[in-house]
Coordinates of N, CA and C in Angstrom, one line a residue:
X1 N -24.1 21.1 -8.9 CA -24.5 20.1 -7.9 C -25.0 20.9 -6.7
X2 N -26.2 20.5 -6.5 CA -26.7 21.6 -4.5 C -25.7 21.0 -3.7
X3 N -26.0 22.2 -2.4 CA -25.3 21.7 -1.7 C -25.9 20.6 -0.8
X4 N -27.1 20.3 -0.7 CA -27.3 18.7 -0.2 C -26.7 17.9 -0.9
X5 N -26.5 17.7 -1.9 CA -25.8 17.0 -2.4 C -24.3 16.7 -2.3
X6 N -23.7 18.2 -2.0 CA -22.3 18.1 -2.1 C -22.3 18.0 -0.4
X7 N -23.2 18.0 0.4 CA -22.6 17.3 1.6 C -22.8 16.1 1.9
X8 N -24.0 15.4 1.2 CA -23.7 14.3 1.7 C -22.7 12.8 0.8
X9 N -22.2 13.9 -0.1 CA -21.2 13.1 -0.4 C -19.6 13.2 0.3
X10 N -20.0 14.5 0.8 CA -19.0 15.0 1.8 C -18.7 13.9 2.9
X11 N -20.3 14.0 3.4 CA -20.5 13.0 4.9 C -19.8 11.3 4.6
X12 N -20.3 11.2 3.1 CA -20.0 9.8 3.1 C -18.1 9.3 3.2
X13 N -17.7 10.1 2.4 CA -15.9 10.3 1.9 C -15.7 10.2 3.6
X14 N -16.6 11.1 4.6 CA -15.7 11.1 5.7 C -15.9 10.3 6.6
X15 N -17.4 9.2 6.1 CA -17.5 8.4 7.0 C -16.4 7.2 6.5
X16 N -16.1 7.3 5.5 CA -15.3 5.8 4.8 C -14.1 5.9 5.3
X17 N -13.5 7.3 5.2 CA -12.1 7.9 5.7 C -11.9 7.3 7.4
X18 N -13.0 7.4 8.3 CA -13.1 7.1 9.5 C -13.1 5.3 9.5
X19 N -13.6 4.9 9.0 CA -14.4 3.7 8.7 C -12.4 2.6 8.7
X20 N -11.9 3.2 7.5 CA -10.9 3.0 7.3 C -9.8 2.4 8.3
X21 N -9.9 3.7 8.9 CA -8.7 3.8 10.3 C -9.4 3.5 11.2
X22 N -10.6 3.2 11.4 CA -10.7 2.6 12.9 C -10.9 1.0 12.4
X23 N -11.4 0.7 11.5 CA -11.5 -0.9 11.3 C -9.7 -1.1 11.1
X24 N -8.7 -0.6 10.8 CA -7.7 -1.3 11.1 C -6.9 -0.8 12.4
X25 N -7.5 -0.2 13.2 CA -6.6 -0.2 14.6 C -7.7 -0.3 15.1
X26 N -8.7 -1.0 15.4 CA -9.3 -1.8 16.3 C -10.0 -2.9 15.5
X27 N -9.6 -3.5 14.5 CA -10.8 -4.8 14.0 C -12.2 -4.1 13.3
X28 N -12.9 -5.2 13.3 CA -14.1 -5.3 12.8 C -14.8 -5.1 13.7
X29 N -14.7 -5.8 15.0 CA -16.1 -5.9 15.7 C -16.5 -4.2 16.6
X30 N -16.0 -3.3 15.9 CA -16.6 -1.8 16.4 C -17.7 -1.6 16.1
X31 N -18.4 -1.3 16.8 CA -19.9 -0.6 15.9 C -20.1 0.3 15.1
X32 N -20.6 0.6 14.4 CA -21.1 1.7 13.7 C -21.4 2.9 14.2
X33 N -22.0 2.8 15.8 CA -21.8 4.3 16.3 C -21.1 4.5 16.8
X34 N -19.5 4.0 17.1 CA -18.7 4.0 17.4 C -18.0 5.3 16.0
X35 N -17.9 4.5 14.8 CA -17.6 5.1 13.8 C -18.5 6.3 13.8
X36 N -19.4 6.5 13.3 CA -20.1 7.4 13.4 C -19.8 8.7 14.7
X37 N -19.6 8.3 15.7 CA -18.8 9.2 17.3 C -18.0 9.8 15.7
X38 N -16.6 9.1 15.6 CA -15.6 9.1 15.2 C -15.5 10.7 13.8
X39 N -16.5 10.0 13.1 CA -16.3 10.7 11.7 C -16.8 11.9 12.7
X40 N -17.7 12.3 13.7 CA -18.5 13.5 13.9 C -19.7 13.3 12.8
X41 N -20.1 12.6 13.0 CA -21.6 12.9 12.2 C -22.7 11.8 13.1
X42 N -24.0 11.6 12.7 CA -25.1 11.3 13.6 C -25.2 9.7 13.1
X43 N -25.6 8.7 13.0 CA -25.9 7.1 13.3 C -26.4 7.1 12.2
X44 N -27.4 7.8 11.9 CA -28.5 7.7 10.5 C -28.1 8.0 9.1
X45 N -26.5 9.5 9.3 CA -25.9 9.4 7.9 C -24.9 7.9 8.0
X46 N -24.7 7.5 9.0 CA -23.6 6.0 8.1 C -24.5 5.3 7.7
X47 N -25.5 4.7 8.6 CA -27.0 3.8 8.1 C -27.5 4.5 7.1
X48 N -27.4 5.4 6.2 CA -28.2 6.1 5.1 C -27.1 6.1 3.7
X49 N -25.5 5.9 3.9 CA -25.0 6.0 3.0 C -24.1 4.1 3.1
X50 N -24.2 3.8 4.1 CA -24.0 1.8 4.2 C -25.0 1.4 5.6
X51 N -25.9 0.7 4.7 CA -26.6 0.4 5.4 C -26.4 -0.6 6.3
X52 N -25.9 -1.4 6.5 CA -25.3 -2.8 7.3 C -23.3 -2.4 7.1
X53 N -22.9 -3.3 8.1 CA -21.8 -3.2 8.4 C -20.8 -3.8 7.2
X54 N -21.5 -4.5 6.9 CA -20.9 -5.0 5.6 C -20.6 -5.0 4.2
X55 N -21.9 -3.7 4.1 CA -21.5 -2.7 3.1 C -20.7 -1.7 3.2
X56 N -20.5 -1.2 4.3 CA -19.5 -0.3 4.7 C -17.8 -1.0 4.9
X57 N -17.5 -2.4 5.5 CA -16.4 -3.0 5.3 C -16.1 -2.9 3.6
X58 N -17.4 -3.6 3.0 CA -16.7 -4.1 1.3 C -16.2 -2.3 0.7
X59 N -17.1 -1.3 0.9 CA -16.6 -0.1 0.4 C -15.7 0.3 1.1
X60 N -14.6 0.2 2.3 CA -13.5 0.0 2.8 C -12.5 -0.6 2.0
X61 N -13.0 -1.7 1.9 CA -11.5 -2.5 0.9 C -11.8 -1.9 -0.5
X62 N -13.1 -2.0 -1.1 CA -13.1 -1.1 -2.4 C -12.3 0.0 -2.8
X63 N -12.4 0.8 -1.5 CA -11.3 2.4 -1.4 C -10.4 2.0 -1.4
X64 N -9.5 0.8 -0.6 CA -8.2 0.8 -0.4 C -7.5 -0.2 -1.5
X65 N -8.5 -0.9 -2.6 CA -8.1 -0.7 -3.8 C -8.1 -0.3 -4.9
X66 N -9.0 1.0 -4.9 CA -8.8 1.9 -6.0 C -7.4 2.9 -5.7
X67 N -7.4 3.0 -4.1 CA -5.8 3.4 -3.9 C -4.6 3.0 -4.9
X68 N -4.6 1.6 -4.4 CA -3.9 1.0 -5.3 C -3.8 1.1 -6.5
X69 N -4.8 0.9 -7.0 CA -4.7 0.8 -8.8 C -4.4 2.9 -9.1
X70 N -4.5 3.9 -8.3 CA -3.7 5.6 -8.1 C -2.3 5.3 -8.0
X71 N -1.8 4.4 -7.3 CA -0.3 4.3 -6.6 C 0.3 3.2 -7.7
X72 N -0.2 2.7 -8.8 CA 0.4 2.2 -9.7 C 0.4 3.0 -11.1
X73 N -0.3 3.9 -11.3 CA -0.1 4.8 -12.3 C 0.8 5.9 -11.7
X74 N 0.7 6.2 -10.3 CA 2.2 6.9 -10.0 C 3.6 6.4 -10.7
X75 N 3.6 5.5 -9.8 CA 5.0 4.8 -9.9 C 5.3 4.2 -11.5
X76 N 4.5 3.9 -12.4 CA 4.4 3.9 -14.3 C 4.9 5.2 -14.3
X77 N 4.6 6.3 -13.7 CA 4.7 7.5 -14.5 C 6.0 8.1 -14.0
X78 N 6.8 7.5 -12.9 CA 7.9 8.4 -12.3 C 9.2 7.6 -12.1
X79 N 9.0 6.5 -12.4 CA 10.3 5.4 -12.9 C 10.7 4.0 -13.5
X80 N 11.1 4.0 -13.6 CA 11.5 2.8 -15.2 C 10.9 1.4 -14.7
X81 N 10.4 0.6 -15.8 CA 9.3 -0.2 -15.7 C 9.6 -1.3 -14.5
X82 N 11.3 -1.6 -14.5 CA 11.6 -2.4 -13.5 C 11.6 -1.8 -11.9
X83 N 11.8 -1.1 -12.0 CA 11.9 0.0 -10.6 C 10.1 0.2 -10.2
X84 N 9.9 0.6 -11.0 CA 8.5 0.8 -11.2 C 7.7 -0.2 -10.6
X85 N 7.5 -1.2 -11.0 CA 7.0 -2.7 -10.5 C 7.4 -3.1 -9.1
X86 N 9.1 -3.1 -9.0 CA 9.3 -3.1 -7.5 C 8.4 -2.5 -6.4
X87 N 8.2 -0.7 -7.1 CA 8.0 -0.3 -5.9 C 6.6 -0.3 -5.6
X88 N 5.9 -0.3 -6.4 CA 4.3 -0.5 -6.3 C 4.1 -1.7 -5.7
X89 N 4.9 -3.0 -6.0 CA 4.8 -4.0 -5.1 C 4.9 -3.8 -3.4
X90 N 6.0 -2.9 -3.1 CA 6.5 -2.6 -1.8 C 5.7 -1.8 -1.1
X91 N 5.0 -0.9 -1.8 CA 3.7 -0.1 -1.5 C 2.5 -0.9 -1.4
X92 N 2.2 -1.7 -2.5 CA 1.0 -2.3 -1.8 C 0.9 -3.4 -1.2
X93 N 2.2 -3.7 -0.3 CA 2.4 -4.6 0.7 C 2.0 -3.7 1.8
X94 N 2.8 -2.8 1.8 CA 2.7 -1.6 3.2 C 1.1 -1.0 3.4
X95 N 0.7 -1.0 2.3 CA -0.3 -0.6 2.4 C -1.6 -1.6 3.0
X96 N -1.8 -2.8 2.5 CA -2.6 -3.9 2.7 C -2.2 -4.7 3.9
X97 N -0.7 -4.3 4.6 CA -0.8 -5.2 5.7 C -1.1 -4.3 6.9
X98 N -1.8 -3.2 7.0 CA -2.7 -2.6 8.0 C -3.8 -3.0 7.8
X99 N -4.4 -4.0 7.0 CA -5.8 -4.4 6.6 C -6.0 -5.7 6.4
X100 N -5.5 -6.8 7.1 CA -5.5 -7.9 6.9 C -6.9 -8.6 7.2
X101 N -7.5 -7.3 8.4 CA -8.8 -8.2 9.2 C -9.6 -8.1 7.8
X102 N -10.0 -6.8 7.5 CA -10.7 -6.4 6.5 C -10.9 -7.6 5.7
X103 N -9.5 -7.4 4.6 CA -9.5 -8.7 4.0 C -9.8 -10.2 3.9
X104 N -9.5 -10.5 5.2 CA -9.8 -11.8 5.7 C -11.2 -12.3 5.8
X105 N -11.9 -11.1 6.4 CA -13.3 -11.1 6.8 C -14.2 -11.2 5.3
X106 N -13.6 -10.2 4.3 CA -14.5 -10.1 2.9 C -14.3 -11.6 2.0
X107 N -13.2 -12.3 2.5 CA -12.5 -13.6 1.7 C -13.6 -14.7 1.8
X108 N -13.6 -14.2 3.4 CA -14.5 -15.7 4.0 C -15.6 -15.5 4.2
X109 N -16.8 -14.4 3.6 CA -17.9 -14.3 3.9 C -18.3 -14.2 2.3
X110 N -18.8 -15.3 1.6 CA -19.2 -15.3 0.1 C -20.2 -14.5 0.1
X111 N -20.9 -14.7 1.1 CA -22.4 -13.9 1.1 C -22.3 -12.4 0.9
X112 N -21.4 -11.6 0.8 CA -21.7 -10.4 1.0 C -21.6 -10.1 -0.4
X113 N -22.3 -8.5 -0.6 CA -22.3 -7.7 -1.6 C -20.9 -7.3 -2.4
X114 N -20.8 -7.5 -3.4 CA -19.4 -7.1 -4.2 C -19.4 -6.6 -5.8
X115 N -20.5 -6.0 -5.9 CA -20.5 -5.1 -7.3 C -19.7 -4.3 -7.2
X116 N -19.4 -3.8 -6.0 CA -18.4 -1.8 -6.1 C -17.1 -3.0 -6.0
X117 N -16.8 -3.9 -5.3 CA -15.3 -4.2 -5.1 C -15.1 -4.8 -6.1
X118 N -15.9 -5.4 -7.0 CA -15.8 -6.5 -8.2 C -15.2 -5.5 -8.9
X119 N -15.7 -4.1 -9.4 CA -15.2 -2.9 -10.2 C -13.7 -2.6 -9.9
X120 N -13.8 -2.2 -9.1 CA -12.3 -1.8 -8.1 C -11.4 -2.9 -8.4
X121 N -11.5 -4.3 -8.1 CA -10.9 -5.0 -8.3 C -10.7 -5.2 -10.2
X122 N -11.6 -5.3 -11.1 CA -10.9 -5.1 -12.2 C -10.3 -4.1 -12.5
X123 N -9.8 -2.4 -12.0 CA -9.5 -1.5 -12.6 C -8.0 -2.5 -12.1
X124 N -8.2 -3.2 -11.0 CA -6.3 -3.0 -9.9 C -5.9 -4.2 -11.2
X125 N -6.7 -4.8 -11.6 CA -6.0 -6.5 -12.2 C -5.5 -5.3 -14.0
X126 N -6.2 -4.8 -14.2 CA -5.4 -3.9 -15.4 C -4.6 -2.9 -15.3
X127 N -4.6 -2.1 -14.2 CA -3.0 -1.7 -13.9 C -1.7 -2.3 -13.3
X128 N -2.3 -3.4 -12.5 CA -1.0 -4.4 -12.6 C -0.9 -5.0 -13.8
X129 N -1.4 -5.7 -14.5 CA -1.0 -5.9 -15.9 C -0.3 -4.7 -16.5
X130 N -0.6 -3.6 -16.5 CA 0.4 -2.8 -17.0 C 1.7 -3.0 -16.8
X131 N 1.9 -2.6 -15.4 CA 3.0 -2.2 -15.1 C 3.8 -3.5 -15.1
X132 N 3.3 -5.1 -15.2 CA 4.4 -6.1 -15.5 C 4.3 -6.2 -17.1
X133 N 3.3 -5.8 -17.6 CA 3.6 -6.2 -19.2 C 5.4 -5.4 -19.5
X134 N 5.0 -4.1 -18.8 CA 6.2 -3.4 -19.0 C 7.4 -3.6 -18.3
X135 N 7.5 -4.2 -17.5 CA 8.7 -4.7 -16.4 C 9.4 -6.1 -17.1
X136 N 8.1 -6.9 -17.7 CA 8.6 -7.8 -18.7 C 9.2 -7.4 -20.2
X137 N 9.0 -6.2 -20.5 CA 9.5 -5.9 -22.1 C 11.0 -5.3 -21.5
X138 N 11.1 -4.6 -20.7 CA 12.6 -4.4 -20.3 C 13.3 -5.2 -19.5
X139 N 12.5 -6.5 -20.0 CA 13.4 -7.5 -19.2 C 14.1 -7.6 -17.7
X140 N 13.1 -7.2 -16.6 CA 13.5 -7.1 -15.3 C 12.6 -8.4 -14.6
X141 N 11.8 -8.4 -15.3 CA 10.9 -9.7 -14.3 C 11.0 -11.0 -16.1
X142 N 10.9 -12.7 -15.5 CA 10.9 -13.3 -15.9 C 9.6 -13.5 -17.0
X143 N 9.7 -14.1 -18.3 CA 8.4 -14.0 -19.4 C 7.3 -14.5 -18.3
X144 N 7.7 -15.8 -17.4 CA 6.3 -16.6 -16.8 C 5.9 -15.9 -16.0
X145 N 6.0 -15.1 -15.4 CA 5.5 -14.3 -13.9 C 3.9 -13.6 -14.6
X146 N 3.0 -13.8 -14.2 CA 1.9 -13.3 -14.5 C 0.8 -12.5 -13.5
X147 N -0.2 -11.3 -13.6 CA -0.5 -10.8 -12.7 C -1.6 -11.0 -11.4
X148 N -1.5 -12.8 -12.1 CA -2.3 -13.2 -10.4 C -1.0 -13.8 -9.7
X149 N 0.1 -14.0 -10.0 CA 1.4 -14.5 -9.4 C 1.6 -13.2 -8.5
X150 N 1.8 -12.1 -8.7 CA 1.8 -11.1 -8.1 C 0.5 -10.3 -7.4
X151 N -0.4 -10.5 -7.0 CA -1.5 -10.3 -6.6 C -1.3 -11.3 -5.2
X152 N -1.2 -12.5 -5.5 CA -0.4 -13.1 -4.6 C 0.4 -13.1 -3.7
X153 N 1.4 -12.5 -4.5 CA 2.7 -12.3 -3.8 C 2.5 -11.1 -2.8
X154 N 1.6 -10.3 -3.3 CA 0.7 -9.0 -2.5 C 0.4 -9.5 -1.1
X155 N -0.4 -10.2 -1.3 CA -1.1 -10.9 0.0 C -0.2 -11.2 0.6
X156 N 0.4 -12.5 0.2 CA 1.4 -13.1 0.7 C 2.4 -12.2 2.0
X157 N 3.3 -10.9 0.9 CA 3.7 -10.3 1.8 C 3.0 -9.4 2.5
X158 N 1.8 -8.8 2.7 CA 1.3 -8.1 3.3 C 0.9 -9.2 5.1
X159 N 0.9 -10.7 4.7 CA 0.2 -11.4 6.0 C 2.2 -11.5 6.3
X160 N 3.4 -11.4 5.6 CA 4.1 -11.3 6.3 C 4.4 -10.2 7.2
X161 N 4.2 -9.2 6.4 CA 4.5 -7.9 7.3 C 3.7 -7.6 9.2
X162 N 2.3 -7.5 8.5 CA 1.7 -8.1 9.9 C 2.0 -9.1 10.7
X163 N 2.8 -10.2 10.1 CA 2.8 -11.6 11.9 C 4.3 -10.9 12.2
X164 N 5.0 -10.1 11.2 CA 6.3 -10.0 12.2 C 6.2 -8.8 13.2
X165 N 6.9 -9.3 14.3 CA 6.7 -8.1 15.6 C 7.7 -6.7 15.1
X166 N 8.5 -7.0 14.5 CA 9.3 -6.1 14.2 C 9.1 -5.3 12.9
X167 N 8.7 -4.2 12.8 CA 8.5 -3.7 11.2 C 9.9 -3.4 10.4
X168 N 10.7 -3.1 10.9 CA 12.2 -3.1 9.7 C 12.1 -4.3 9.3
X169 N 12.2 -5.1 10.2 CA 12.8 -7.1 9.8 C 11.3 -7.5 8.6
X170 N 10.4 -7.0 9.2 CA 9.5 -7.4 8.5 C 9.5 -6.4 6.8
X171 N 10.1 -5.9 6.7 CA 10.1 -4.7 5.6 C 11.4 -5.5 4.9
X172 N 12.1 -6.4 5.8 CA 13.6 -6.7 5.0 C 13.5 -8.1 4.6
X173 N 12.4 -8.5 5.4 CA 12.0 -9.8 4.8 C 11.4 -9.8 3.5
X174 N 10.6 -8.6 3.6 CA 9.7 -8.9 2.4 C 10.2 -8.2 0.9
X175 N 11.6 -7.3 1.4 CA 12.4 -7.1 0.4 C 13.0 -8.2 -0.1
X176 N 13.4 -9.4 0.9 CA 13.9 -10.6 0.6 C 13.3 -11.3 -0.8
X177 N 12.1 -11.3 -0.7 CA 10.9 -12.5 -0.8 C 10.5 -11.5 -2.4
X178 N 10.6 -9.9 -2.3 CA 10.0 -9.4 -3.9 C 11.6 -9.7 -4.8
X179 N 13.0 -9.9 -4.3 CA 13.7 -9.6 -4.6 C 14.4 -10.5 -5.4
X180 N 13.4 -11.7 -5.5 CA 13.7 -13.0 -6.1 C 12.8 -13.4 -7.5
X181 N 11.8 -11.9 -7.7 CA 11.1 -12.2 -8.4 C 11.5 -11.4 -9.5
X182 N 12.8 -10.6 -9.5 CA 13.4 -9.8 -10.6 C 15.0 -10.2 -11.2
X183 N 14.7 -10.3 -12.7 CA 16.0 -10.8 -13.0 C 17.1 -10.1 -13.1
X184 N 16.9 -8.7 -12.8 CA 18.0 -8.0 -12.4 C 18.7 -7.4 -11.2
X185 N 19.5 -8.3 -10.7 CA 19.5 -7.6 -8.7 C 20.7 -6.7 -8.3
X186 N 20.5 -5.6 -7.6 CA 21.6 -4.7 -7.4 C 21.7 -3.4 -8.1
X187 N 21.1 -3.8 -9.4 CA 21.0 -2.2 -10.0 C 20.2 -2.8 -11.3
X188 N 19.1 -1.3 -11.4 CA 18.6 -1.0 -12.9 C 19.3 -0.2 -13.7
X189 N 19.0 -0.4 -15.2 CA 19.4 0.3 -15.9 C 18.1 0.5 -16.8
X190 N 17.7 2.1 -16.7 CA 16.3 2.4 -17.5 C 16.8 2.9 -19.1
X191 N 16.0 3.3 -19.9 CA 16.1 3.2 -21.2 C 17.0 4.4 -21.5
X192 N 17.3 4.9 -20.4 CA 18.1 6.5 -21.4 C 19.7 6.4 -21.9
X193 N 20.2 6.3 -23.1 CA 21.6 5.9 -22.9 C 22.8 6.1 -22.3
X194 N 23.5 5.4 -21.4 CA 24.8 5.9 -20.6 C 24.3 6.5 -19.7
X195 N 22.8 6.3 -19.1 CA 22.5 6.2 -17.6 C 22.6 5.0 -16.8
X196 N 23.2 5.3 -15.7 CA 23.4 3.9 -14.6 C 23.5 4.8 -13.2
X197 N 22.5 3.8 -12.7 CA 22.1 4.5 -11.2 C 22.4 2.8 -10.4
X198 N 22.8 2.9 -8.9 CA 22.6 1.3 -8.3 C 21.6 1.9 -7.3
X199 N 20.9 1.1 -6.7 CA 19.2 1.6 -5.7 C 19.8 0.6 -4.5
X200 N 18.9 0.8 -3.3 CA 19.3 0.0 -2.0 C 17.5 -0.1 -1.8
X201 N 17.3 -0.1 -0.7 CA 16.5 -0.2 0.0 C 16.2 0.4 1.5
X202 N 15.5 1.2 1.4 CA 14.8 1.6 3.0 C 14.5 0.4 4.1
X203 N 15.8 1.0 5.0 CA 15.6 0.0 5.9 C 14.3 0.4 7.1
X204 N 13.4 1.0 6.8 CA 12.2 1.3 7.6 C 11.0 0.7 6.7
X205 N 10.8 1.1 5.3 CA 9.3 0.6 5.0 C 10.1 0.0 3.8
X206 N 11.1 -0.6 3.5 CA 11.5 -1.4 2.0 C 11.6 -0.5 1.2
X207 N 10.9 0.5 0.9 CA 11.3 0.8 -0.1 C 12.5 0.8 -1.2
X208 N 12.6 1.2 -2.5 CA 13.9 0.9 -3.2 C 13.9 2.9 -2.7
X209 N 15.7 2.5 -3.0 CA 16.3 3.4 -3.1 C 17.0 4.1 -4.5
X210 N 16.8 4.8 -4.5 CA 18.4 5.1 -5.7 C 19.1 6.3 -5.6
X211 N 20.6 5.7 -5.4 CA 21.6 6.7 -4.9 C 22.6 6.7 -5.7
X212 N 23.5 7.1 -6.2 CA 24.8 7.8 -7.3 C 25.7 6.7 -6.5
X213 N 27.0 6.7 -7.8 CA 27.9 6.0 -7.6 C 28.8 6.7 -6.4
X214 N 28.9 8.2 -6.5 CA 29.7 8.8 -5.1 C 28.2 9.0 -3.9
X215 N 29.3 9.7 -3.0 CA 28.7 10.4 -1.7 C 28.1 9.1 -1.0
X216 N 28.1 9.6 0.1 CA 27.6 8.1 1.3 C 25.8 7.9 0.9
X217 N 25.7 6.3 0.4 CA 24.5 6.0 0.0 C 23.3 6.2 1.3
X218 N 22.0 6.7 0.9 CA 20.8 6.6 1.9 C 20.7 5.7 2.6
X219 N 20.1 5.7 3.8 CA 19.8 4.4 4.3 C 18.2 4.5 4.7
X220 N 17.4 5.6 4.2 CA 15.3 5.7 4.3 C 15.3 6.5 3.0
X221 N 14.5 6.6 2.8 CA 13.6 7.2 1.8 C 13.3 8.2 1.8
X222 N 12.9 8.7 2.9 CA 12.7 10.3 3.4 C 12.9 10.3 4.5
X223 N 12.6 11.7 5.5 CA 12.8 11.6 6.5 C 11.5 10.7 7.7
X224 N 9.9 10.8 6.7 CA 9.4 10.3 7.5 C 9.8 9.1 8.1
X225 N 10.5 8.0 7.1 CA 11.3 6.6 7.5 C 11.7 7.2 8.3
X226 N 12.7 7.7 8.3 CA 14.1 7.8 9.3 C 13.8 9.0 10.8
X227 N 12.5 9.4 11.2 CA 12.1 9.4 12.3 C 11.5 8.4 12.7
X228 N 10.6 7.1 12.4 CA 10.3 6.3 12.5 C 11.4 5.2 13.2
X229 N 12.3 5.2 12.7 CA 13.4 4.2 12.9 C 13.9 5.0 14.1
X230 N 14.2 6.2 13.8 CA 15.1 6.9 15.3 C 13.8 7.0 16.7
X231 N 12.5 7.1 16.5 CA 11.7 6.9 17.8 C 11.8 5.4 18.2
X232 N 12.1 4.1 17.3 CA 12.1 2.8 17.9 C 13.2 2.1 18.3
X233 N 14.8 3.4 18.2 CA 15.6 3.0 18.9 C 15.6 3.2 20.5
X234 N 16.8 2.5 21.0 CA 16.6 3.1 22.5 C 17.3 4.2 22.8
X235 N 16.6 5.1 24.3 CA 17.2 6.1 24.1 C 18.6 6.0 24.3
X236 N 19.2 5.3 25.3 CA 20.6 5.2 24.9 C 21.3 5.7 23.7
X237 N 20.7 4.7 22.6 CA 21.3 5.1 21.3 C 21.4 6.6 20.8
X238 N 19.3 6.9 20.5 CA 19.5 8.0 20.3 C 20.4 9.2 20.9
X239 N 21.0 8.8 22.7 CA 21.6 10.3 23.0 C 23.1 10.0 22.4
X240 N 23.2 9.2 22.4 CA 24.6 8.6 21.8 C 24.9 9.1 20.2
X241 N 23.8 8.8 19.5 CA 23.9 9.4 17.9 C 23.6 10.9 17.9
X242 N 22.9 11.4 18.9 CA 23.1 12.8 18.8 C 24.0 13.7 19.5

């Protein structure tokens, strides 16, 4: 490949990467050379790689769900079908409710371009089908639950996460709301024999947990949760807990 080539595929990755994060912490109505400031590059590569604003939104939501359909072959590949399903659900709530404008704006504008998101969006509808076909053979989610029921339930909890002012509550709501959709609550049990684990949940981004029957159970995921949670207490607290 030349290197004209490999940069302006470069330029592009870094204008969509910019594009990304400023359409969800400031909206849609930014301009393009606003983005363009941003990425560090000139007006004419974003107008040369999306030409209107609205090619550049749909290839925004395009990226952020081919993410998705990456973060569901993770979680297939690193725990058991029911766990599994949980947590890609819980991810691609967290993920999609920093992007609600985005979304909203591509829903209600029929007129726009959607060949790249049309694609994107069939890879995501067959790796969610995966990962419930398989959450339904180990019998953790119900035979009816099907993958536009949960595509929904996506949305659904991603516009809860956004209206709530509080991100834990809103992370424990929407633990609430996925936790009704599995027929097994409190603990999985994956296929290996005379394994048994019981899981919690991160009280910062939902996540599931899984912790052994001894030693004092987690209460985040990692530490990034659990600086997160310790900067939005007060300081009071914090000098008090340390």
């Amino acid at each position: 490949m030349s290197a004209e080539r490999t940069d302006g595929r470069r330029n592009r990755e870094t204008v969509l990467r910019t594009a990304m994060r400023v359409f969800a912490d400031d909206g849609l109505e930014v301009p393009l050379s606003r983005i363009a400031q941003r990425a560090g590059v000139g007006a004419g590569t974003v107008h040369r790689h999306f030409p209107s604003k609205e090619i550049l939104v749909e290839a925004v939501l395009a990226e952020h769900v081919r993410g998705l359909v990456r973060a569901a072959g993770r979680w297939a590949a690193r725990a058991a079908p029911g766990d599994a399903l949980l947590g890609f659900l819980v991810e691609a709530i967290e993920q999609s409710s920093g992007r609600m404008s985005v979304c909203a704006a591509l829903t209600a504008d029929k007129s726009w371009p959607r060949a790249e998101l049309a694609a994107a969006a069939q890879d995501f509808g067959r790796a969610l089908d995966r990962l419930l076909h398989a959450a339904r053979r180990a019998g953790a989610v119900p035979a009816g639950v099907e993958a536009d029921d949960l595509a929904a339930l996506i949305a659904g909890g991603a516009a809860l996460r956004s209206a709530h002012h509080s991100r834990a509550r809103g992370a424990r709501l929407v633990r609430l709301l996925l936790d009704g959709l599995f027929t097994k609550r409190g603990e999985f049990r994956d296929n290996e024999p005379g394994r048994r684990h019981e899981t919690g949940h991160c009280l910062e981004c939902g996540a599931r947990l899984h912790r052994h029957t001894t030693g004092r159970p987690p209460s985040y995921c990692g530490p990034t949760c659990r600086q997160r949670a310790r900067r939005r207490r007060p300081v009071a607290d914090r000098a008090a807990a340390d």
